[in-house]
XYZ file of N, CA and C in Angstrom:
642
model
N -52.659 -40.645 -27.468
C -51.241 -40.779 -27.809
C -50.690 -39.410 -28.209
N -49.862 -38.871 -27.814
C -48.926 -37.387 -27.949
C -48.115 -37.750 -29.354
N -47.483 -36.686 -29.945
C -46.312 -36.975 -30.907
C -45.363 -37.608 -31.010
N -44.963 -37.431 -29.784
C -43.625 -38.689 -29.301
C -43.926 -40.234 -29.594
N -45.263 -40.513 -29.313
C -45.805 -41.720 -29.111
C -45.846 -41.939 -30.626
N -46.821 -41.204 -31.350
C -47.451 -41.441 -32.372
C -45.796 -41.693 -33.738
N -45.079 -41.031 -33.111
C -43.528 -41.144 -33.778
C -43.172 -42.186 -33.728
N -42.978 -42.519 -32.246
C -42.620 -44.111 -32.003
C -42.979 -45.323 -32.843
N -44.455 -44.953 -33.123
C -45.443 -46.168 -33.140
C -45.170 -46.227 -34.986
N -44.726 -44.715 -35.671
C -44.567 -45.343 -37.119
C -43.436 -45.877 -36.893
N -42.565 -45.738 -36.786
C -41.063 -45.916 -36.631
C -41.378 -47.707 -36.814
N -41.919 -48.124 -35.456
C -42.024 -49.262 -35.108
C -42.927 -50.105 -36.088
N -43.638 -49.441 -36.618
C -44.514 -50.213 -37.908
C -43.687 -50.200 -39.472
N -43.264 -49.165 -39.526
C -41.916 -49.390 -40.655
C -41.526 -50.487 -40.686
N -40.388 -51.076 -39.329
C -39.585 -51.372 -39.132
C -40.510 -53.301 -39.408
N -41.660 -53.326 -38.563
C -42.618 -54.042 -38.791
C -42.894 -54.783 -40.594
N -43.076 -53.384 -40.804
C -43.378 -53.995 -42.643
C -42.473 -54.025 -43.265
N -41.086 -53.401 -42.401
C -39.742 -53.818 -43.899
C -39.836 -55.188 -43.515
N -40.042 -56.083 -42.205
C -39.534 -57.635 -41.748
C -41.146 -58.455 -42.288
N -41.940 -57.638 -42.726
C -43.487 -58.685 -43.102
C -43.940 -59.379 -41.676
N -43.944 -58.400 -40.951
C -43.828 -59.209 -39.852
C -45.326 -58.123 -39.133
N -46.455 -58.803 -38.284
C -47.407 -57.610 -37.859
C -47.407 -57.407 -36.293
N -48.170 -56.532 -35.757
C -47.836 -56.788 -33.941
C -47.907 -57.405 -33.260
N -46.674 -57.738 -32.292
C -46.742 -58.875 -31.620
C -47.951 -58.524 -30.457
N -48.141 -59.791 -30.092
C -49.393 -60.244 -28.774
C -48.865 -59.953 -27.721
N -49.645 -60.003 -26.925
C -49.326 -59.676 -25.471
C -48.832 -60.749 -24.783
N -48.272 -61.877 -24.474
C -47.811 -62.622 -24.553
C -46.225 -62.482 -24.864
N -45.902 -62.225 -25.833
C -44.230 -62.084 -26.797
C -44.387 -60.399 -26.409
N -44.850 -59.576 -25.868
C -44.515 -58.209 -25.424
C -43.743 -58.578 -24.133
N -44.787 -58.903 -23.223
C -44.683 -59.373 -21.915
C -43.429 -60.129 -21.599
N -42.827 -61.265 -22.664
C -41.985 -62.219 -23.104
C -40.411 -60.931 -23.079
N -40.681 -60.237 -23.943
C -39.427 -59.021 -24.337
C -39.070 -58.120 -22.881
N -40.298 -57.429 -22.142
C -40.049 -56.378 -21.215
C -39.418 -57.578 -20.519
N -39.766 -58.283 -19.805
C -38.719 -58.906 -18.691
C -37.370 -59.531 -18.971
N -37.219 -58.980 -20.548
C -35.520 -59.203 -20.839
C -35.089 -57.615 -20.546
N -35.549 -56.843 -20.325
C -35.282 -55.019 -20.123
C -34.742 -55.538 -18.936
N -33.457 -54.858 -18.500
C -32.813 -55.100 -17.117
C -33.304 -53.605 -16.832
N -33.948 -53.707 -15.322
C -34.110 -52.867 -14.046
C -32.917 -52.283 -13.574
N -32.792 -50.999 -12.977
C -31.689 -50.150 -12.741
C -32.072 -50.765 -11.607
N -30.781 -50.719 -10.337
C -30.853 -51.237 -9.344
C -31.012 -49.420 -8.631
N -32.129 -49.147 -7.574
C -32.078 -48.279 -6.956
C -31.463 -48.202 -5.400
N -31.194 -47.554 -4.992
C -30.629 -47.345 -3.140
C -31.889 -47.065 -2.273
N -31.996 -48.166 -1.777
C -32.861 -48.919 -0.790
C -32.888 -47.613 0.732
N -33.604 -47.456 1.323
C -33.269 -46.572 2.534
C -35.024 -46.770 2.953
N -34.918 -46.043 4.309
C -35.943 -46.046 4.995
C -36.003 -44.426 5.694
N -35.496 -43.471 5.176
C -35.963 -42.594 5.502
C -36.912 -41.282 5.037
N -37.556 -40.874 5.892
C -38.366 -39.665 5.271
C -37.954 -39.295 4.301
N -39.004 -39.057 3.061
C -38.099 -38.280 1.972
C -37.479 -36.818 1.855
N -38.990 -36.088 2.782
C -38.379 -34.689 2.861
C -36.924 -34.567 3.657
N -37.102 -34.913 4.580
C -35.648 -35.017 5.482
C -35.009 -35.135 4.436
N -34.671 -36.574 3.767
C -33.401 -36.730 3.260
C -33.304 -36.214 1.972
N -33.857 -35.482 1.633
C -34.175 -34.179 0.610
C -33.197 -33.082 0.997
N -33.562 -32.525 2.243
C -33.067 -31.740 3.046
C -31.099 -31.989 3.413
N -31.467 -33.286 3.934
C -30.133 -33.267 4.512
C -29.328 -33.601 2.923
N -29.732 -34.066 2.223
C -28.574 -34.125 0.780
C -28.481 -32.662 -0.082
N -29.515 -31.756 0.298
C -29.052 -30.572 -0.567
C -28.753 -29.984 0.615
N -28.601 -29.946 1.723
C -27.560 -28.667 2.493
C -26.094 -29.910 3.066
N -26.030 -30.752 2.219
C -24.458 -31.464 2.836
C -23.702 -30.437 1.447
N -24.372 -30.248 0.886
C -23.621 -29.327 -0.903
C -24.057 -27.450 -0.662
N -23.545 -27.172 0.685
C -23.930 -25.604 0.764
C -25.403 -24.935 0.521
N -26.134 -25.887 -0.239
C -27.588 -25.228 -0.479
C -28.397 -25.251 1.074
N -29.226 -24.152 1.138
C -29.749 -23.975 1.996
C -31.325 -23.747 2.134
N -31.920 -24.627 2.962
C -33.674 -25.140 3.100
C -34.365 -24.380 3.998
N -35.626 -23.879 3.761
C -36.197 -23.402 4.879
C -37.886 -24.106 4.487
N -38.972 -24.249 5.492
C -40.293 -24.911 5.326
C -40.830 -23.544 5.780
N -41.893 -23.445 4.955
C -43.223 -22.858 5.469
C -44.423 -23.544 5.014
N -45.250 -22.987 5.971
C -46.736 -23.734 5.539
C -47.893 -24.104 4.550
N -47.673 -22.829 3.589
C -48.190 -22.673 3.055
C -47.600 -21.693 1.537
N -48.030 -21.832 0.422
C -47.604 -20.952 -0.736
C -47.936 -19.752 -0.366
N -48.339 -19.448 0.037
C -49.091 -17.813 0.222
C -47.390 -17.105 1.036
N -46.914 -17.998 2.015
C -45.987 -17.518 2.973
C -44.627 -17.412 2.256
N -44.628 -17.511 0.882
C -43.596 -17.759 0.292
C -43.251 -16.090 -0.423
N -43.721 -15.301 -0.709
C -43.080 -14.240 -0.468
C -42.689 -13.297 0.767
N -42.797 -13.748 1.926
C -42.331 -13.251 2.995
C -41.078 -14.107 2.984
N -41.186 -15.418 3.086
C -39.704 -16.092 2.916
C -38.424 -15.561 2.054
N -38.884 -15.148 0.891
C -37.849 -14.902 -0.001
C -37.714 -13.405 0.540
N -38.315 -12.254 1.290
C -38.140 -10.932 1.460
C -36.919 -11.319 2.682
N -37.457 -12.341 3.512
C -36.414 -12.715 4.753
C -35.148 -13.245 3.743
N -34.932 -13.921 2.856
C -33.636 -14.062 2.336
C -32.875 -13.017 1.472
N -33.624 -11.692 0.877
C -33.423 -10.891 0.338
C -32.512 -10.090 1.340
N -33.266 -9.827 2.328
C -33.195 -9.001 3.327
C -31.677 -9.810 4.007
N -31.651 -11.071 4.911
C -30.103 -11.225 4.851
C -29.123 -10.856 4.276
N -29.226 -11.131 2.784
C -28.189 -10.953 2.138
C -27.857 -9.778 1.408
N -29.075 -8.378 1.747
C -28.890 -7.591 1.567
C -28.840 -7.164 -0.326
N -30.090 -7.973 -0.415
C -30.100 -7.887 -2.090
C -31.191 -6.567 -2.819
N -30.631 -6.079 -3.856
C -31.911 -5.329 -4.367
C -33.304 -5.449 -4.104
N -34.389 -4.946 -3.929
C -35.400 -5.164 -3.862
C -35.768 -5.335 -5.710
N -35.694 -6.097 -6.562
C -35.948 -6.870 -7.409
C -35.733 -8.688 -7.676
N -36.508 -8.741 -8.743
C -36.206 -10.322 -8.465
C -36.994 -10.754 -10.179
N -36.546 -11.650 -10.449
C -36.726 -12.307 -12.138
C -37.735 -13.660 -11.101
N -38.901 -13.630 -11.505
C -39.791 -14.591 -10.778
C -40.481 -15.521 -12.046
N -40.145 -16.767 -11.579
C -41.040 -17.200 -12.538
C -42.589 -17.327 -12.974
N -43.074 -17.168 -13.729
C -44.610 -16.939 -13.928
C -45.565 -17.723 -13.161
N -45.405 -18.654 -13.037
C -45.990 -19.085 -12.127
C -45.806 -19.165 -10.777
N -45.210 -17.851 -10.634
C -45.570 -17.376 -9.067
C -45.891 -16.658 -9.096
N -46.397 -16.057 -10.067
C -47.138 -14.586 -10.582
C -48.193 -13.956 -9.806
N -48.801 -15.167 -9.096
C -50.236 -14.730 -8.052
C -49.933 -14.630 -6.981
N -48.779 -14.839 -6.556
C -48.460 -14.325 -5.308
C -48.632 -12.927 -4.482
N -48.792 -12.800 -3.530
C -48.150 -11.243 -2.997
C -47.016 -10.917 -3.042
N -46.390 -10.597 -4.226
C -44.769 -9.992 -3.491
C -44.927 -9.043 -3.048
N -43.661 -8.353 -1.993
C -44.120 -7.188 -1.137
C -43.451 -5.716 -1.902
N -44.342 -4.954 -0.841
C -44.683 -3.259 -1.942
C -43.367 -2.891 -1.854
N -42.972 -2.319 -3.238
C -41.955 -1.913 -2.898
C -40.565 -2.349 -4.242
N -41.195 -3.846 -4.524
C -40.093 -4.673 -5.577
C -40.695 -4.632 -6.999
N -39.534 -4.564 -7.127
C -39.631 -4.594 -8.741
C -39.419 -6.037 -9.318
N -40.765 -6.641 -10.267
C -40.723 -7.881 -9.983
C -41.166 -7.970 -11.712
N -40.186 -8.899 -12.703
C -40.343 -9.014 -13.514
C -40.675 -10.572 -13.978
N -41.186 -11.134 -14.895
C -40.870 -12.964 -15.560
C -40.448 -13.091 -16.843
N -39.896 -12.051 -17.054
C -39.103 -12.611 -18.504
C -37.709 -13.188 -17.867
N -36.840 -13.340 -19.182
C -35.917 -14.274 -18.547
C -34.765 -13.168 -17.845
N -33.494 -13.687 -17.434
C -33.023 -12.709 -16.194
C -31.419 -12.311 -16.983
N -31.703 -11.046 -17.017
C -30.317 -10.016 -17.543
C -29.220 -10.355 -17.264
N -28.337 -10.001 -17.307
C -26.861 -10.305 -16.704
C -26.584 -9.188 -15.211
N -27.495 -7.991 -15.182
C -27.226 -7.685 -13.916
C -28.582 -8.112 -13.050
N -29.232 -8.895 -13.184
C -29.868 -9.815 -12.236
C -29.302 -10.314 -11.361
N -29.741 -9.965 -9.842
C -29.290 -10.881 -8.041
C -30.310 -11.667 -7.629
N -31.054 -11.604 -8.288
C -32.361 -12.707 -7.663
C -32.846 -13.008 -8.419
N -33.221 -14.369 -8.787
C -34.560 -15.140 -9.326
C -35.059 -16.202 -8.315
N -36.498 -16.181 -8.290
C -37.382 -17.064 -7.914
C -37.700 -18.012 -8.990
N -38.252 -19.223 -8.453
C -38.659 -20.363 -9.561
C -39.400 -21.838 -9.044
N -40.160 -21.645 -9.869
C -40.680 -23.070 -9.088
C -39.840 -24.427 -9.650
N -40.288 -25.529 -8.610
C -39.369 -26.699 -9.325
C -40.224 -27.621 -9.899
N -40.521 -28.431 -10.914
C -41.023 -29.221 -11.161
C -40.821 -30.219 -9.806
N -39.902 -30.665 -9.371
C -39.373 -31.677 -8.419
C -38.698 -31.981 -7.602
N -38.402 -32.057 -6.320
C -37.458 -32.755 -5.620
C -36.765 -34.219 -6.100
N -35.613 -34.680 -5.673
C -35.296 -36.183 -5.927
C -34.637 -36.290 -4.437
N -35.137 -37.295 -3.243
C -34.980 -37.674 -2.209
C -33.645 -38.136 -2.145
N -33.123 -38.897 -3.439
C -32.290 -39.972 -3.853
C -30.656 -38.818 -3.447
N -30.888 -37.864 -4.096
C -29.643 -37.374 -4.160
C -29.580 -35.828 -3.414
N -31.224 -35.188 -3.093
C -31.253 -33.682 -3.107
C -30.835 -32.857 -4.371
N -31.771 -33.098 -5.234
C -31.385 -32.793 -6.159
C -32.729 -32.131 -6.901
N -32.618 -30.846 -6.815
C -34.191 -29.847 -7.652
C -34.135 -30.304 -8.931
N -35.299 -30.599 -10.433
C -35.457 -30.731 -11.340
C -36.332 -29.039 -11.792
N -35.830 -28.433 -12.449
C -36.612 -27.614 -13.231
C -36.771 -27.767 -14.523
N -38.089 -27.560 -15.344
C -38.149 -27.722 -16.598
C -38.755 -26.045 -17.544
N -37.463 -26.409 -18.183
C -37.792 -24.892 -19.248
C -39.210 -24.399 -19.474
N -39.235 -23.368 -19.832
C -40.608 -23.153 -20.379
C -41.470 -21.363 -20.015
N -42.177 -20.845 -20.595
C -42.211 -19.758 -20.295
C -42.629 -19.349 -18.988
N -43.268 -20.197 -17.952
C -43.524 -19.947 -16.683
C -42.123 -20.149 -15.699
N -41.277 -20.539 -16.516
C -39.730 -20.806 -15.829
C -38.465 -20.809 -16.833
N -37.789 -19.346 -17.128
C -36.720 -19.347 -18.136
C -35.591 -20.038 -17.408
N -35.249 -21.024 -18.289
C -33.581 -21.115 -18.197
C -32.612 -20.474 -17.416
N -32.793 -19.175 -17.818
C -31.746 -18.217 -17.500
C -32.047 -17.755 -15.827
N -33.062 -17.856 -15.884
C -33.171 -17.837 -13.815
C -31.921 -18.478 -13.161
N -31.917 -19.707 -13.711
C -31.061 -21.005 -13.210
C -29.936 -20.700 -13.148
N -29.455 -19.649 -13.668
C -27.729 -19.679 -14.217
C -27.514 -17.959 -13.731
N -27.945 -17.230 -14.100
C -27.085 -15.797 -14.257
C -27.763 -14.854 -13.123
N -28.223 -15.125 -12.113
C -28.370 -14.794 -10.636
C -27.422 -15.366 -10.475
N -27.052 -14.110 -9.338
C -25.993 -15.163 -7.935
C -26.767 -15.652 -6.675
N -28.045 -15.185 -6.734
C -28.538 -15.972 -5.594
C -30.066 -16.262 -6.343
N -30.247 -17.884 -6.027
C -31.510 -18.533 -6.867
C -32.428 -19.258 -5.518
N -33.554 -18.506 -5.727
C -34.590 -19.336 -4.536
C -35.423 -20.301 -5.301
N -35.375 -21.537 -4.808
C -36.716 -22.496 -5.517
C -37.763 -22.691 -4.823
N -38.628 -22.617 -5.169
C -40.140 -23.370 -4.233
C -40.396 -24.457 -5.261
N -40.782 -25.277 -3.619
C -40.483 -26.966 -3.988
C -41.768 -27.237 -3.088
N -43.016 -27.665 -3.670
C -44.167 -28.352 -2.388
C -43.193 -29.701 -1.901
N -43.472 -29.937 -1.388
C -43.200 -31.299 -0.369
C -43.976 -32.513 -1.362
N -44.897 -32.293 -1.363
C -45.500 -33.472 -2.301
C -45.277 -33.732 -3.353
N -44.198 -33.071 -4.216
C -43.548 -33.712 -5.683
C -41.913 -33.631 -4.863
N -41.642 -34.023 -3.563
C -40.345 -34.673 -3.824
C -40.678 -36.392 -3.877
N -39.894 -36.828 -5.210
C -40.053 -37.599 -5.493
C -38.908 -38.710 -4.821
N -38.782 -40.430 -4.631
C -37.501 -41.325 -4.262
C -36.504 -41.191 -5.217
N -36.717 -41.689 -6.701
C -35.587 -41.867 -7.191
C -35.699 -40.937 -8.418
N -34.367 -40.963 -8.967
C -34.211 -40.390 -10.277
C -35.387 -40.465 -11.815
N -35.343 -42.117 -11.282
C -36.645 -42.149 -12.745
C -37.650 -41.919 -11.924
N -38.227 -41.885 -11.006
C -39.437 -41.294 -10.459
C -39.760 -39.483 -11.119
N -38.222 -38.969 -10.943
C -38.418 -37.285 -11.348
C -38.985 -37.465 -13.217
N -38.255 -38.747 -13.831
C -38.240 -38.653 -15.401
C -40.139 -38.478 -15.395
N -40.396 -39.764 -14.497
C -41.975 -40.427 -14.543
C -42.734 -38.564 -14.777
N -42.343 -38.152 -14.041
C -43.162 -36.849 -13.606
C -42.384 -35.988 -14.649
N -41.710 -35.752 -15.250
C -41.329 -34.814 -16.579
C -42.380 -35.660 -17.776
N -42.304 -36.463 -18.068
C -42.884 -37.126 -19.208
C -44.181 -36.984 -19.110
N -44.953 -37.289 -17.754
C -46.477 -36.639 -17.895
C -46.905 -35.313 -18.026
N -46.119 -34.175 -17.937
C -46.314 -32.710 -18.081
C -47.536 -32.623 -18.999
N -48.485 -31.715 -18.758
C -49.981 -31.698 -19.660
C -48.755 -31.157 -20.994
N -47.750 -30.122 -20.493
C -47.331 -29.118 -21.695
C -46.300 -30.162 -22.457
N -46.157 -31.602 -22.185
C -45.057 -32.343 -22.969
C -43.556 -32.032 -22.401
N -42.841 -32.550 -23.159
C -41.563 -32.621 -22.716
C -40.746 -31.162 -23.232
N -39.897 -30.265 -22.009
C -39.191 -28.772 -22.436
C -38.160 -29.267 -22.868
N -37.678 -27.803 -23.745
C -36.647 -27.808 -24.517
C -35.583 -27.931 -23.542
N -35.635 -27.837 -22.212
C -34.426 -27.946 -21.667
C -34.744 -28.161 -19.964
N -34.078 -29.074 -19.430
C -34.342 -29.921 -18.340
C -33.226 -29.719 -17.456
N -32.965 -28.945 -16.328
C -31.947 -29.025 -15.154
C -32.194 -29.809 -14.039
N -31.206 -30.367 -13.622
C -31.030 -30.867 -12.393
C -30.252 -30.224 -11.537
N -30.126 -29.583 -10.362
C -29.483 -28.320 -9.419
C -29.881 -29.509 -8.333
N -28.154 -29.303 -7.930
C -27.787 -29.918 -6.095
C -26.704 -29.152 -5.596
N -27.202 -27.777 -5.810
C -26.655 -27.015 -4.756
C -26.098 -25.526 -5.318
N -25.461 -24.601 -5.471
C -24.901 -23.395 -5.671
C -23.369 -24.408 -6.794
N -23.734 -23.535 -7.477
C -22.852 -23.876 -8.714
C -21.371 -23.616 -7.949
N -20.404 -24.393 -8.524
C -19.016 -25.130 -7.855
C -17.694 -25.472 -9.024
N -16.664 -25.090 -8.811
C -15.306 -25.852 -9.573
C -14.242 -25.988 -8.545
N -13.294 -26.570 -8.802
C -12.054 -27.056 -8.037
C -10.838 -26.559 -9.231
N -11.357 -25.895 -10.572
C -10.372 -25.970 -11.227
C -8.734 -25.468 -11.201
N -9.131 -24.236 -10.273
C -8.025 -23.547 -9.791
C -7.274 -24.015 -8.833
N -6.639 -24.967 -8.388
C -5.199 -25.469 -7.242
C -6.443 -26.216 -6.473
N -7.059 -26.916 -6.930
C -8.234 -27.800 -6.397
C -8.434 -27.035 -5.140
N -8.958 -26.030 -5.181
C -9.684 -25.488 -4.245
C -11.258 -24.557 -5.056
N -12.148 -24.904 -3.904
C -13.599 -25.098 -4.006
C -13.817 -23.760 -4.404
N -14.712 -23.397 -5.255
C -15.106 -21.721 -5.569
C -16.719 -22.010 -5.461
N -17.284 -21.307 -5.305
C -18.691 -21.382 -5.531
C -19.145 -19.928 -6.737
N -20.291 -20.600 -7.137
C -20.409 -19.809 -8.570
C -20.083 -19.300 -10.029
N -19.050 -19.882 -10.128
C -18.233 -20.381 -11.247
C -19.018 -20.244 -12.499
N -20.040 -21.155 -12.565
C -20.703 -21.056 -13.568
C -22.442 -20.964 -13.513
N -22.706 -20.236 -12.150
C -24.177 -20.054 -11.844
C -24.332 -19.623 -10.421
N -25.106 -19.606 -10.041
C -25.813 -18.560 -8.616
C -24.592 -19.269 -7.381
N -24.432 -18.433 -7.067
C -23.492 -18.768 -5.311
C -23.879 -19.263 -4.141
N -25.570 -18.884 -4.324
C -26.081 -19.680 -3.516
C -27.257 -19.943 -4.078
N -27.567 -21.193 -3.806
C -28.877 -21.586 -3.722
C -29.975 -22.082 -2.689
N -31.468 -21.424 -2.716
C -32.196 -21.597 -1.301
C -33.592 -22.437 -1.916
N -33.509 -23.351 -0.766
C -34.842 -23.813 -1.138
C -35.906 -23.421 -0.532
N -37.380 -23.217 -0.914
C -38.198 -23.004 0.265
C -39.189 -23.673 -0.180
N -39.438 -24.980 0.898
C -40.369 -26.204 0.927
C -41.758 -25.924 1.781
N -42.872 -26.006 0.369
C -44.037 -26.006 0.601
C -45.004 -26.981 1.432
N -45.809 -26.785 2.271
C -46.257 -27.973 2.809
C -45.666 -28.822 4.180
């Protein structure tokens, strides 16, 4: 049992001995969960990666596959290289073993205000919406997420997950527990505030790229 749990469980025994009352059986548990109403989820039959794919580039974000992790700093040199970005990049630590190529200046603390690139891994895909989950933490700052104008994620294929609580399922088992801070990204940050017309970057990277492992 973790802290969270072990929190829960006085809470719930308090609450237990203010009523003189001791734990219920399995039976009257069993009795309670099937009064918990089920979120109704969106039913579909398609590939998840696909529809991974096609829901984060209908929102400007843009996907590319390679085979393997190893190929993933040549990917990001090919998106550097389009867009004609510094040869630096704010990487998160756990891409630390990679090859990046000779030449970049490649830091993992969190990312300055004149930062153009961060790399980052994602905890998750969500099939449901195209929607990356990253979770805080020192192998992945916060600030990657936001103060680049251009943000690459690596995403394996095998943690895109169907639905929304599927991504929670997979935050809550983390060996490291639950981060101080949890994003969900579907696409290059966006407002309409100005004469309802579309801006990109407003309040985070202008573009965002995915590059899917596996």
């Amino acid at each position: 049992m973790n802290a969270r749990e072990n929190a829960r469980a006085a809470i719930l025994q308090s609450v237990r001995d203010a009523l003189r009352r001791g734990p219920l059986d399995a039976t009257q548990v069993a009795a309670l969960d099937a009064r918990v109403p089920r979120h109704t989820r969106p039913a579909h039959d398609e590939d998840l990666v696909a529809r991974f794919m096609r829901k984060f580039e209908s929102r400007a974000g843009t996907v590319e596959h390679v085979a393997s992790r190893d190929a993933v700093p040549a990917a990001v040199e090919a998106y550097r290289l389009a867009h004609r970005l510094p040869q630096r990049a704010a990487v998160g630590a756990a891409l630390k073993d990679l090859a990046w190529p000779e030449g970049w200046l490649i830091h993992h603390e969190a990312a300055g205000i004149t930062e153009a690139l961060a790399v980052s891994p994602a905890l998750c895909g969500i099939a449901e919406t195209g929607s990356l989950m990253l979770a805080s933490g020192p192998d992945s700052p916060t600030t990657h997420n936001f103060v680049p104008d251009d943000h690459v994620v690596v995403l394996e294929t095998a943690r895109i997950v169907d639905h929304f609580e599927d991504a929670w399922d997979l935050l809550r088992a983390r060996p490291q527990g639950m981060p101080r801070a949890t994003n969900l990204i579907s696409g290059p940050s966006r407002t309409a505030d100005v004469e309802q017309t579309i801006q990109l970057g407003a309040h985070g990277p202008r573009r965002v790229h995915v590059i899917l492992v596996g």
